[in-house]
mmCIF file of C-alpha atoms in Angstrom:
data_model
loop_
_atom_site.group_PDB
_atom_site.id
_atom_site.type_symbol
_atom_site.label_atom_id
_atom_site.label_comp_id
_atom_site.label_asym_id
_atom_site.label_seq_id
_atom_site.Cartn_x
_atom_site.Cartn_y
_atom_site.Cartn_z
ATOM 1 C CA UNK A 1278 -0.011 -0.378 0.087
ATOM 2 C CA UNK A 1279 1.529 3.292 -1.381
ATOM 3 C CA UNK A 1280 1.652 5.819 1.365
ATOM 4 C CA UNK A 1281 0.359 9.490 1.165
ATOM 5 C CA UNK A 1282 3.367 11.939 0.695
ATOM 6 C CA UNK A 1283 3.280 15.037 3.191
ATOM 7 C CA UNK A 1284 3.195 18.479 1.622
ATOM 8 C CA UNK A 1285 6.396 20.281 2.923
ATOM 9 C CA UNK A 1286 7.856 23.986 2.976
ATOM 10 C CA UNK A 1287 10.946 25.500 4.122
ATOM 11 C CA UNK A 1288 11.365 28.863 5.690
ATOM 12 C CA UNK A 1289 13.630 31.408 3.775
ATOM 13 C CA UNK A 1290 15.302 32.327 6.815
ATOM 14 C CA UNK A 1291 16.641 29.199 8.173
ATOM 15 C CA UNK A 1292 17.862 28.617 4.396
ATOM 16 C CA UNK A 1293 19.841 31.428 4.335
ATOM 17 C CA UNK A 1294 21.321 31.541 7.822
ATOM 18 C CA UNK A 1295 22.341 27.488 7.064
ATOM 19 C CA UNK A 1296 24.192 28.973 3.575
ATOM 20 C CA UNK A 1297 25.973 31.622 6.074
ATOM 21 C CA UNK A 1298 26.890 28.670 8.754
ATOM 22 C CA UNK A 1299 28.685 26.640 5.634
ATOM 23 C CA UNK A 1300 30.865 29.740 4.602
ATOM 24 C CA UNK A 1301 31.891 30.499 8.198
ATOM 25 C CA UNK A 1302 32.853 26.626 9.031
ATOM 26 C CA UNK A 1303 34.455 26.729 5.491
ATOM 27 C CA UNK A 1304 36.577 29.709 6.296
ATOM 28 C CA UNK A 1305 37.264 28.598 9.910
ATOM 29 C CA UNK A 1306 38.322 25.375 8.980
ATOM 30 C CA UNK A 1307 40.705 26.065 5.777
ATOM 31 C CA UNK A 1308 41.852 29.228 7.907
ATOM 32 C CA UNK A 1309 43.688 27.195 10.749
ATOM 33 C CA UNK A 1310 45.477 24.458 8.558
ATOM 34 C CA UNK A 1311 47.593 27.776 7.211
ATOM 35 C CA UNK A 1312 51.254 27.795 7.225
ATOM 36 C CA UNK A 1313 51.497 24.409 9.149
ATOM 37 C CA UNK A 1314 54.728 23.285 7.599
ATOM 38 C CA UNK A 1315 56.834 25.585 9.648
ATOM 39 C CA UNK A 1316 54.929 24.415 13.108
ATOM 40 C CA UNK A 1317 56.157 21.826 15.654
ATOM 41 C CA UNK A 1318 54.162 18.602 15.352
ATOM 42 C CA UNK A 1319 51.676 18.890 17.986
ATOM 43 C CA UNK A 1320 50.616 22.324 16.962
ATOM 44 C CA UNK A 1321 50.218 21.005 13.751
ATOM 45 C CA UNK A 1322 48.066 18.057 15.011
ATOM 46 C CA UNK A 1323 45.961 20.338 17.394
ATOM 47 C CA UNK A 1324 45.312 22.502 14.237
ATOM 48 C CA UNK A 1325 44.444 19.649 11.964
ATOM 49 C CA UNK A 1326 41.971 18.305 14.841
ATOM 50 C CA UNK A 1327 40.302 21.870 15.412
ATOM 51 C CA UNK A 1328 39.997 22.191 11.689
ATOM 52 C CA UNK A 1329 38.186 19.082 11.256
ATOM 53 C CA UNK A 1330 35.535 19.914 13.688
ATOM 54 C CA UNK A 1331 35.252 23.359 12.132
ATOM 55 C CA UNK A 1332 34.686 21.394 9.009
ATOM 56 C CA UNK A 1333 33.012 18.469 9.996
ATOM 57 C CA UNK A 1334 30.818 20.133 12.330
ATOM 58 C CA UNK A 1335 29.854 22.830 10.425
ATOM 59 C CA UNK A 1336 28.337 20.179 7.651
ATOM 60 C CA UNK A 1337 26.331 18.907 10.357
ATOM 61 C CA UNK A 1338 25.004 22.126 11.629
ATOM 62 C CA UNK A 1339 24.477 23.590 8.133
ATOM 63 C CA UNK A 1340 21.894 20.371 7.110
ATOM 64 C CA UNK A 1341 20.377 20.655 10.660
ATOM 65 C CA UNK A 1342 19.825 24.428 10.479
ATOM 66 C CA UNK A 1343 18.383 23.873 6.872
ATOM 67 C CA UNK A 1344 16.401 21.053 8.659
ATOM 68 C CA UNK A 1345 14.851 23.174 11.107
ATOM 69 C CA UNK A 1346 13.187 25.072 8.247
ATOM 70 C CA UNK A 1347 11.741 21.850 7.287
ATOM 71 C CA UNK A 1348 7.672 22.401 7.898
ATOM 72 C CA UNK A 1349 5.706 19.388 7.606
ATOM 73 C CA UNK A 1350 2.188 18.999 8.382
ATOM 74 C CA UNK A 1351 2.817 16.588 11.313
ATOM 75 C CA UNK A 1352 5.062 16.473 14.515
ATOM 76 C CA UNK A 1353 8.264 14.812 14.062
ATOM 77 C CA UNK A 1354 11.779 14.291 15.929
ATOM 78 C CA UNK A 1355 15.192 13.283 15.595
ATOM 79 C CA UNK A 1356 16.620 10.405 17.065
ATOM 80 C CA UNK A 1357 19.779 11.295 19.230
ATOM 81 C CA UNK A 1358 21.918 8.458 18.913
ATOM 82 C CA UNK A 1359 21.868 8.798 15.196
ATOM 83 C CA UNK A 1360 22.011 12.426 14.775
ATOM 84 C CA UNK A 1361 25.229 12.694 17.374
ATOM 85 C CA UNK A 1362 26.650 9.550 14.550
ATOM 86 C CA UNK A 1363 26.033 11.794 11.768
ATOM 87 C CA UNK A 1364 28.145 14.771 13.433
ATOM 88 C CA UNK A 1365 30.977 12.783 14.386
ATOM 89 C CA UNK A 1366 31.285 10.771 11.062
ATOM 90 C CA UNK A 1367 31.332 13.986 9.378
ATOM 91 C CA UNK A 1368 34.056 15.387 11.672
ATOM 92 C CA UNK A 1369 36.438 11.621 11.154
ATOM 93 C CA UNK A 1370 35.705 11.607 7.199
ATOM 94 C CA UNK A 1371 37.054 15.143 7.074
ATOM 95 C CA UNK A 1372 39.821 14.797 9.423
ATOM 96 C CA UNK A 1373 40.830 11.828 7.213
ATOM 97 C CA UNK A 1374 41.189 14.005 4.532
ATOM 98 C CA UNK A 1375 43.303 16.836 6.245
ATOM 99 C CA UNK A 1376 45.845 14.341 7.511
ATOM 100 C CA UNK A 1377 46.272 13.422 3.913
ATOM 101 C CA UNK A 1378 46.552 16.900 3.318
ATOM 102 C CA UNK A 1379 48.801 17.715 5.869
ATOM 103 C CA UNK A 1380 50.779 14.570 6.916
ATOM 104 C CA UNK A 1381 51.533 13.209 3.309
ATOM 105 C CA UNK A 1382 53.159 14.828 0.565
ATOM 106 C CA UNK A 1383 50.611 16.786 -1.026
ATOM 107 C CA UNK A 1384 50.876 15.618 -4.663
ATOM 108 C CA UNK A 1385 47.792 16.124 -7.333
ATOM 109 C CA UNK A 1386 46.605 12.568 -6.669
ATOM 110 C CA UNK A 1387 46.594 13.154 -2.545
ATOM 111 C CA UNK A 1388 44.663 16.901 -3.279
ATOM 112 C CA UNK A 1389 42.069 15.010 -5.521
ATOM 113 C CA UNK A 1390 41.524 12.076 -3.467
ATOM 114 C CA UNK A 1391 41.226 14.461 -0.166
ATOM 115 C CA UNK A 1392 38.794 16.374 -2.249
ATOM 116 C CA UNK A 1393 36.601 13.499 -2.840
ATOM 117 C CA UNK A 1394 36.949 12.130 0.848
ATOM 118 C CA UNK A 1395 35.534 15.436 1.798
ATOM 119 C CA UNK A 1396 32.766 15.262 -0.649
ATOM 120 C CA UNK A 1397 31.766 11.839 0.487
ATOM 121 C CA UNK A 1398 31.986 12.703 4.362
ATOM 122 C CA UNK A 1399 29.231 15.480 2.745
ATOM 123 C CA UNK A 1400 27.072 12.796 1.475
ATOM 124 C CA UNK A 1401 27.168 10.480 4.579
ATOM 125 C CA UNK A 1402 26.607 13.139 6.920
ATOM 126 C CA UNK A 1403 23.291 14.244 5.025
ATOM 127 C CA UNK A 1404 21.940 10.510 4.467
ATOM 128 C CA UNK A 1405 22.808 9.231 7.940
ATOM 129 C CA UNK A 1406 21.359 12.627 9.438
ATOM 130 C CA UNK A 1407 18.125 11.905 7.144
ATOM 131 C CA UNK A 1408 17.620 8.152 8.618
ATOM 132 C CA UNK A 1409 17.414 10.175 12.259
ATOM 133 C CA UNK A 1410 14.074 11.406 11.401
ATOM 134 C CA UNK A 1411 11.005 9.934 13.836
ATOM 135 C CA UNK A 1412 7.255 9.909 12.826
ATOM 136 C CA UNK A 1413 8.185 10.827 9.205
ATOM 137 C CA UNK A 1414 10.542 8.890 6.369
ATOM 138 C CA UNK A 1415 12.343 10.503 4.032
ATOM 139 C CA UNK A 1416 11.602 8.879 0.302
ATOM 140 C CA UNK A 1417 14.633 9.197 -2.041
ATOM 141 C CA UNK A 1418 14.555 9.490 -5.930
ATOM 142 C CA UNK A 1419 17.845 7.819 -7.946
ATOM 143 C CA UNK A 1420 18.411 11.191 -10.076
ATOM 144 C CA UNK A 1421 18.346 13.456 -7.431
ATOM 145 C CA UNK A 1422 20.717 11.045 -5.200
ATOM 146 C CA UNK A 1423 23.162 10.700 -8.365
ATOM 147 C CA UNK A 1424 23.317 14.570 -8.830
ATOM 148 C CA UNK A 1425 23.862 15.510 -4.921
ATOM 149 C CA UNK A 1426 26.591 12.740 -4.892
ATOM 150 C CA UNK A 1427 28.341 14.241 -8.237
ATOM 151 C CA UNK A 1428 27.884 17.930 -7.168
ATOM 152 C CA UNK A 1429 29.634 16.915 -3.687
ATOM 153 C CA UNK A 1430 32.457 15.262 -4.726
ATOM 154 C CA UNK A 1431 32.794 17.247 -7.834
ATOM 155 C CA UNK A 1432 32.733 20.885 -6.036
ATOM 156 C CA UNK A 1433 34.732 19.343 -2.990
ATOM 157 C CA UNK A 1434 37.550 18.515 -5.229
ATOM 158 C CA UNK A 1435 37.691 21.843 -6.865
ATOM 159 C CA UNK A 1436 36.919 23.762 -3.484
ATOM 160 C CA UNK A 1437 40.542 21.688 -2.241
ATOM 161 C CA UNK A 1438 42.604 22.217 -5.092
ATOM 162 C CA UNK A 1439 41.803 25.901 -5.281
ATOM 163 C CA UNK A 1440 42.319 25.916 -1.545
ATOM 164 C CA UNK A 1441 45.763 24.004 -1.344
ATOM 165 C CA UNK A 1442 46.806 24.107 -4.819
ATOM 166 C CA UNK A 1443 48.508 27.151 -3.871
ATOM 167 C CA UNK A 1444 48.205 28.726 -0.318
ATOM 168 C CA UNK A 1445 47.630 32.098 -0.169
ATOM 169 C CA UNK A 1446 44.502 34.183 1.751
ATOM 170 C CA UNK A 1447 42.879 34.559 -2.075
ATOM 171 C CA UNK A 1448 43.029 30.828 -2.314
ATOM 172 C CA UNK A 1449 41.477 30.097 0.704
ATOM 173 C CA UNK A 1450 38.603 32.663 0.489
ATOM 174 C CA UNK A 1451 37.977 31.067 -2.864
ATOM 175 C CA UNK A 1452 37.751 27.370 -1.510
ATOM 176 C CA UNK A 1453 35.505 28.492 1.050
ATOM 177 C CA UNK A 1454 33.005 29.422 -1.063
ATOM 178 C CA UNK A 1455 33.274 26.287 -3.201
ATOM 179 C CA UNK A 1456 33.291 24.347 -0.068
ATOM 180 C CA UNK A 1457 29.960 26.543 1.143
ATOM 181 C CA UNK A 1458 28.608 25.717 -2.481
ATOM 182 C CA UNK A 1459 29.443 21.811 -2.179
ATOM 183 C CA UNK A 1460 27.449 21.776 1.481
ATOM 184 C CA UNK A 1461 24.581 23.683 0.236
ATOM 185 C CA UNK A 1462 24.406 21.896 -3.011
ATOM 186 C CA UNK A 1463 24.350 18.401 -1.762
ATOM 187 C CA UNK A 1464 21.237 19.258 1.200
ATOM 188 C CA UNK A 1465 19.445 21.333 -1.419
ATOM 189 C CA UNK A 1466 19.764 19.055 -4.727
ATOM 190 C CA UNK A 1467 18.842 15.954 -2.299
ATOM 191 C CA UNK A 1468 15.713 17.641 -0.480
ATOM 192 C CA UNK A 1469 14.663 18.839 -4.034
ATOM 193 C CA UNK A 1470 14.038 15.210 -4.868
ATOM 194 C CA UNK A 1471 12.925 13.887 -1.322
ATOM 195 C CA UNK A 1472 9.268 13.210 -0.088
ATOM 196 C CA UNK A 1473 8.285 12.348 3.395
ATOM 197 C CA UNK A 1474 5.890 9.956 4.006
ATOM 198 C CA UNK A 1475 4.212 9.648 7.656
ATOM 199 C CA UNK A 1476 5.259 6.629 10.223
ATOM 200 C CA UNK A 1477 2.958 5.557 12.784
ATOM 201 C CA UNK A 1478 5.649 4.749 15.827
ATOM 202 C CA UNK A 1479 8.703 5.786 16.940
ATOM 203 C CA UNK A 1480 12.056 3.931 15.874
ATOM 204 C CA UNK A 1481 13.685 2.705 19.353
ATOM 205 C CA UNK A 1482 17.376 2.952 18.979
ATOM 206 C CA UNK A 1483 18.111 6.365 20.793
ATOM 207 C CA UNK A 1484 16.175 8.812 22.821
ATOM 208 C CA UNK A 1485 13.978 11.261 20.673
ATOM 209 C CA UNK A 1486 14.657 14.798 20.255
ATOM 210 C CA UNK A 1487 12.349 17.639 19.582
ATOM 211 C CA UNK A 1488 12.561 20.213 17.132
ATOM 212 C CA UNK A 1489 12.897 22.732 20.101
ATOM 213 C CA UNK A 1490 15.802 20.682 21.667
ATOM 214 C CA UNK A 1491 17.693 20.434 18.486
ATOM 215 C CA UNK A 1492 17.782 24.357 17.978
ATOM 216 C CA UNK A 1493 19.486 24.332 21.164
ATOM 217 C CA UNK A 1494 22.083 22.390 20.236
ATOM 218 C CA UNK A 1495 22.357 23.598 16.753
ATOM 219 C CA UNK A 1496 22.424 27.220 17.866
ATOM 220 C CA UNK A 1497 25.074 26.780 20.577
ATOM 221 C CA UNK A 1498 27.438 24.951 17.954
ATOM 222 C CA UNK A 1499 27.026 27.476 15.480
ATOM 223 C CA UNK A 1500 27.725 29.957 17.975
ATOM 224 C CA UNK A 1501 30.932 28.063 18.833
ATOM 225 C CA UNK A 1502 31.943 28.126 15.051
ATOM 226 C CA UNK A 1503 30.996 32.190 14.595
ATOM 227 C CA UNK A 1504 33.247 32.277 17.775
ATOM 228 C CA UNK A 1505 36.391 30.383 16.029
ATOM 229 C CA UNK A 1506 36.007 32.382 12.645
ATOM 230 C CA UNK A 1507 36.515 35.291 14.861
ATOM 231 C CA UNK A 1508 39.732 34.208 16.404
ATOM 232 C CA UNK A 1509 40.995 33.074 13.285
ATOM 233 C CA UNK A 1510 39.878 36.282 11.470
ATOM 234 C CA UNK A 1511 42.441 38.323 13.715
ATOM 235 C CA UNK A 1512 45.464 36.309 11.723
ATOM 236 C CA UNK A 1513 44.810 38.089 8.633
ATOM 237 C CA UNK A 1514 44.743 41.147 10.218
ATOM 238 C CA UNK A 1515 48.015 40.598 11.579
ATOM 239 C CA UNK A 1516 51.006 41.324 9.314
ATOM 240 C CA UNK A 1517 52.976 37.544 9.049
ATOM 241 C CA UNK A 1518 56.280 38.564 10.803
ATOM 242 C CA UNK A 1519 54.679 40.521 13.398
ATOM 243 C CA UNK A 1520 52.687 38.967 16.374
ATOM 244 C CA UNK A 1521 50.077 41.398 18.494
ATOM 245 C CA UNK A 1522 52.495 41.849 21.183
ATOM 246 C CA UNK A 1523 54.819 43.385 19.221
ATOM 247 C CA UNK A 1524 52.175 45.248 17.414
ATOM 248 C CA UNK A 1525 51.482 46.848 20.898
ATOM 249 C CA UNK A 1526 54.693 47.256 21.718
ATOM 250 C CA UNK A 1527 55.131 49.362 18.264
ATOM 251 C CA UNK A 1528 52.019 51.410 19.390
ATOM 252 C CA UNK A 1529 52.837 52.403 22.745
ATOM 253 C CA UNK A 1530 50.701 53.860 25.003
ATOM 254 C CA UNK A 1531 49.221 57.595 25.089
ATOM 255 C CA UNK A 1532 51.832 59.724 27.082
ATOM 256 C CA UNK A 1533 54.579 57.314 27.238
ATOM 257 C CA UNK A 1534 57.807 58.366 26.154
ATOM 258 C CA UNK A 1535 59.551 57.578 22.548
ATOM 259 C CA UNK A 1536 60.721 54.000 22.542
ATOM 260 C CA UNK A 1537 64.623 53.808 22.912
ATOM 261 C CA UNK A 1538 66.593 52.621 19.644
ATOM 262 C CA UNK A 1539 66.230 48.789 19.675
ATOM 263 C CA UNK A 1540 69.788 47.297 18.746
ATOM 264 C CA UNK A 1541 69.982 44.838 15.728
ATOM 265 C CA UNK A 1542 69.090 40.946 16.618
ATOM 266 C CA UNK A 1543 72.278 38.999 16.396
ATOM 267 C CA UNK A 1544 71.748 36.724 13.418
ATOM 268 C CA UNK A 1545 70.820 33.150 13.470
ATOM 269 C CA UNK A 1546 73.732 30.471 14.360
ATOM 270 C CA UNK A 1547 72.997 26.900 13.975
ATOM 271 C CA UNK A 1548 74.576 25.006 16.176
ATOM 272 C CA UNK A 1549 76.839 21.838 15.280
ATOM 273 C CA UNK A 1550 78.781 19.416 15.962
ATOM 274 C CA UNK A 1551 82.240 17.843 14.503
ATOM 275 C CA UNK A 1552 84.568 15.297 16.092
ATOM 276 C CA UNK A 1553 83.011 15.806 19.548
ATOM 277 C CA UNK A 1554 83.510 19.808 19.482
ATOM 278 C CA UNK A 1555 80.600 22.277 19.157
ATOM 279 C CA UNK A 1556 80.694 24.738 16.336
ATOM 280 C CA UNK A 1557 78.264 27.400 15.330
ATOM 281 C CA UNK A 1558 77.271 28.423 11.792
ATOM 282 C CA UNK A 1559 75.949 30.887 10.725
ATOM 283 C CA UNK A 1560 72.521 30.175 8.925
ATOM 284 C CA UNK A 1561 73.853 32.634 5.886
ATOM 285 C CA UNK A 1562 77.089 30.109 5.473
ATOM 286 C CA UNK A 1563 74.342 26.757 5.280
ATOM 287 C CA UNK A 1564 73.627 25.338 1.916
ATOM 288 C CA UNK A 1565 71.275 23.184 2.539
ATOM 289 C CA UNK A 1566 69.870 21.223 5.654
ATOM 290 C CA UNK A 1567 68.963 17.652 5.465
ATOM 291 C CA UNK A 1568 67.110 15.101 7.686
ATOM 292 C CA UNK A 1569 68.989 12.352 9.329
ATOM 293 C CA UNK A 1570 66.587 10.598 11.822
ATOM 294 C CA UNK A 1571 65.747 12.749 14.820
ATOM 295 C CA UNK A 1572 68.780 15.107 13.865
ATOM 296 C CA UNK A 1573 69.989 16.784 10.792
ATOM 297 C CA UNK A 1574 73.116 17.042 8.561
ATOM 298 C CA UNK A 1575 74.181 20.909 8.006
ATOM 299 C CA UNK A 1576 75.860 21.028 4.409
ATOM 300 C CA UNK A 1577 78.122 23.996 3.797
ATOM 301 C CA UNK A 1578 80.879 24.661 1.415
ATOM 302 C CA UNK A 1579 83.528 22.648 3.307
ATOM 303 C CA UNK A 1580 81.539 19.566 4.161
ATOM 304 C CA UNK A 1581 78.848 18.420 6.500
ATOM 305 C CA UNK A 1582 77.877 19.086 10.029
ATOM 306 C CA UNK A 1583 75.720 16.770 12.831
ATOM 307 C CA UNK A 1584 72.938 18.967 14.188
ATOM 308 C CA UNK A 1585 70.586 18.157 16.835
ATOM 309 C CA UNK A 1586 67.666 19.965 15.522
ATOM 310 C CA UNK A 1587 64.953 17.646 14.555
ATOM 311 C CA UNK A 1588 63.955 18.864 10.797
ATOM 312 C CA UNK A 1589 60.802 20.279 12.123
ATOM 313 C CA UNK A 1590 62.800 22.668 14.517
ATOM 314 C CA UNK A 1591 65.012 23.420 11.853
ATOM 315 C CA UNK A 1592 62.154 24.526 9.483
ATOM 316 C CA UNK A 1593 60.727 26.392 12.290
ATOM 317 C CA UNK A 1594 64.160 28.195 12.722
ATOM 318 C CA UNK A 1595 65.400 28.799 9.314
ATOM 319 C CA UNK A 1596 62.070 29.349 7.120
ATOM 320 C CA UNK A 1597 62.105 32.717 8.662
ATOM 321 C CA UNK A 1598 65.862 33.413 7.713
ATOM 322 C CA UNK A 1599 64.683 32.747 3.929
ATOM 323 C CA UNK A 1600 65.314 29.028 3.593
ATOM 324 C CA UNK A 1601 62.660 26.895 1.496
ATOM 325 C CA UNK A 1602 61.589 23.443 2.145
ATOM 326 C CA UNK A 1603 62.366 21.616 -1.311
ATOM 327 C CA UNK A 1604 61.343 18.284 0.159
ATOM 328 C CA UNK A 1605 60.034 17.098 2.882
ATOM 329 C CA UNK A 1606 63.492 16.066 4.401
ATOM 330 C CA UNK A 1607 65.570 18.923 3.105
ATOM 331 C CA UNK A 1608 65.538 22.843 3.491
ATOM 332 C CA UNK A 1609 67.654 24.720 1.157
ATOM 333 C CA UNK A 1610 69.252 28.243 1.099
ATOM 334 C CA UNK A 1611 68.341 29.777 -2.181
ATOM 335 C CA UNK A 1612 71.036 32.226 -2.218
ATOM 336 C CA UNK A 1613 73.825 29.353 -2.492
ATOM 337 C CA UNK A 1614 71.661 27.603 -5.111
ATOM 338 C CA UNK A 1615 74.443 27.571 -8.456
ATOM 339 C CA UNK A 1616 72.481 25.597 -10.919
ATOM 340 C CA UNK A 1617 68.703 24.220 -10.918
ATOM 341 C CA UNK A 1618 67.742 20.913 -13.045
ATOM 342 C CA UNK A 1619 64.443 19.376 -13.689
ATOM 343 C CA UNK A 1620 63.428 16.216 -14.827
ATOM 344 C CA UNK A 1621 59.650 15.608 -15.399
ATOM 345 C CA UNK A 1622 57.708 16.348 -12.392
ATOM 346 C CA UNK A 1623 60.840 16.684 -10.381
ATOM 347 C CA UNK A 1624 64.072 18.639 -9.549
ATOM 348 C CA UNK A 1625 67.521 19.107 -8.082
ATOM 349 C CA UNK A 1626 68.993 21.931 -6.839
ATOM 350 C CA UNK A 1627 73.184 22.123 -7.141
ATOM 351 C CA UNK A 1628 75.770 24.324 -5.044
ATOM 352 C CA UNK A 1629 78.960 25.663 -5.563
ATOM 353 C CA UNK A 1630 81.774 23.506 -3.708
ATOM 354 C CA UNK A 1631 83.403 20.269 -3.924
ATOM 355 C CA UNK A 1632 81.964 17.356 -3.208
ATOM 356 C CA UNK A 1633 78.379 18.883 -2.487
ATOM 357 C CA UNK A 1634 75.562 16.489 -3.217
ATOM 358 C CA UNK A 1635 72.395 18.123 -5.020
ATOM 359 C CA UNK A 1636 69.283 18.545 -2.975
ATOM 360 C CA UNK A 1637 66.115 16.677 -4.468
ATOM 361 C CA UNK A 1638 62.863 18.957 -4.915
ATOM 362 C CA UNK A 1639 59.601 17.160 -4.911
ATOM 363 C CA UNK A 1640 56.574 17.696 -7.126
ATOM 364 C CA UNK A 1641 54.512 19.550 -4.634
ATOM 365 C CA UNK A 1642 57.412 22.002 -3.554
ATOM 366 C CA UNK A 1643 58.435 22.578 -7.376
ATOM 367 C CA UNK A 1644 56.509 25.524 -8.152
ATOM 368 C CA UNK A 1645 57.559 27.172 -5.111
ATOM 369 C CA UNK A 1646 61.475 26.510 -5.787
ATOM 370 C CA UNK A 1647 61.151 27.764 -9.477
ATOM 371 C CA UNK A 1648 59.506 31.186 -8.193
ATOM 372 C CA UNK A 1649 61.951 31.584 -5.502
ATOM 373 C CA UNK A 1650 64.935 30.962 -8.128
ATOM 374 C CA UNK A 1651 62.963 32.775 -10.914
ATOM 375 C CA UNK A 1652 63.497 29.651 -13.225
#
């Protein structure tokens, strides 16, 4: 026996608000992962975890803000357990994509795969969330499911390519818009082909949540996302070479005496060892640095020295000095690169000096190295 379809309508205000939530979540998540290559591992892991919560939680919040605008002629509820599973699933799937992007070599295959994973996360979250409806059931059509799936995967791949192909502020903003369009497209394309029928009983999987209770949860999570957005936005207002404390120091206070001239900072010295003796090599004299287990090897024109810094610490200290990461295990000083050679999608930097080996350039670092060397 075919059950009668319920008439539906939507709140225009909540539809607009759901799109705003998607934009804010995308901006927050993609901004949290800026400039991670030079940060310590613990900070990198924390940033990726927070970005996963912002992006995955934003997908969930957008869906349920829009669902709060769904108006049916019957009273309906949500299953609390299924609703929670939908949120956690989105966060974990997006987290898997971000781990690929930030802990693996960022090749075209990796970027495309990560975009596809994020698109899949949006789809999985949407349909798990819809499965949580109680006293009514969603009925789908095959064409809209296929269309929403193509839109999710395609737009998310585009968003990740834009945001991660070249990590500029402009690209992050464009990637944010693509991400928001992807999330909204999945929801509204899928809903356009979805009808609802009444169910006589509750599904006994988890406790039930009313629309009013769901609204409280969504408002709270949206407030957290908007607050995180404000926190992240500060990084766009502060120049990269200044901290807020430095800016306040420069501004001074009303009536305070003029600041005295500050001595120029001492140039960075790299602590090295040779034959059990401690040496300090000026960073400007270093040709390149190579990872060696938990330590590094520092190459100069006269040979190479042992350094107790791990490659993460060397990156943190030497990138501000003008060094470039040519490979996950190599940092090169472009001032000493005598010749650059490219072979297909990889390259090598050569240096002056007898017996100095070349430094490899991986595919993902090829363009920044070429731009820096003007080749």
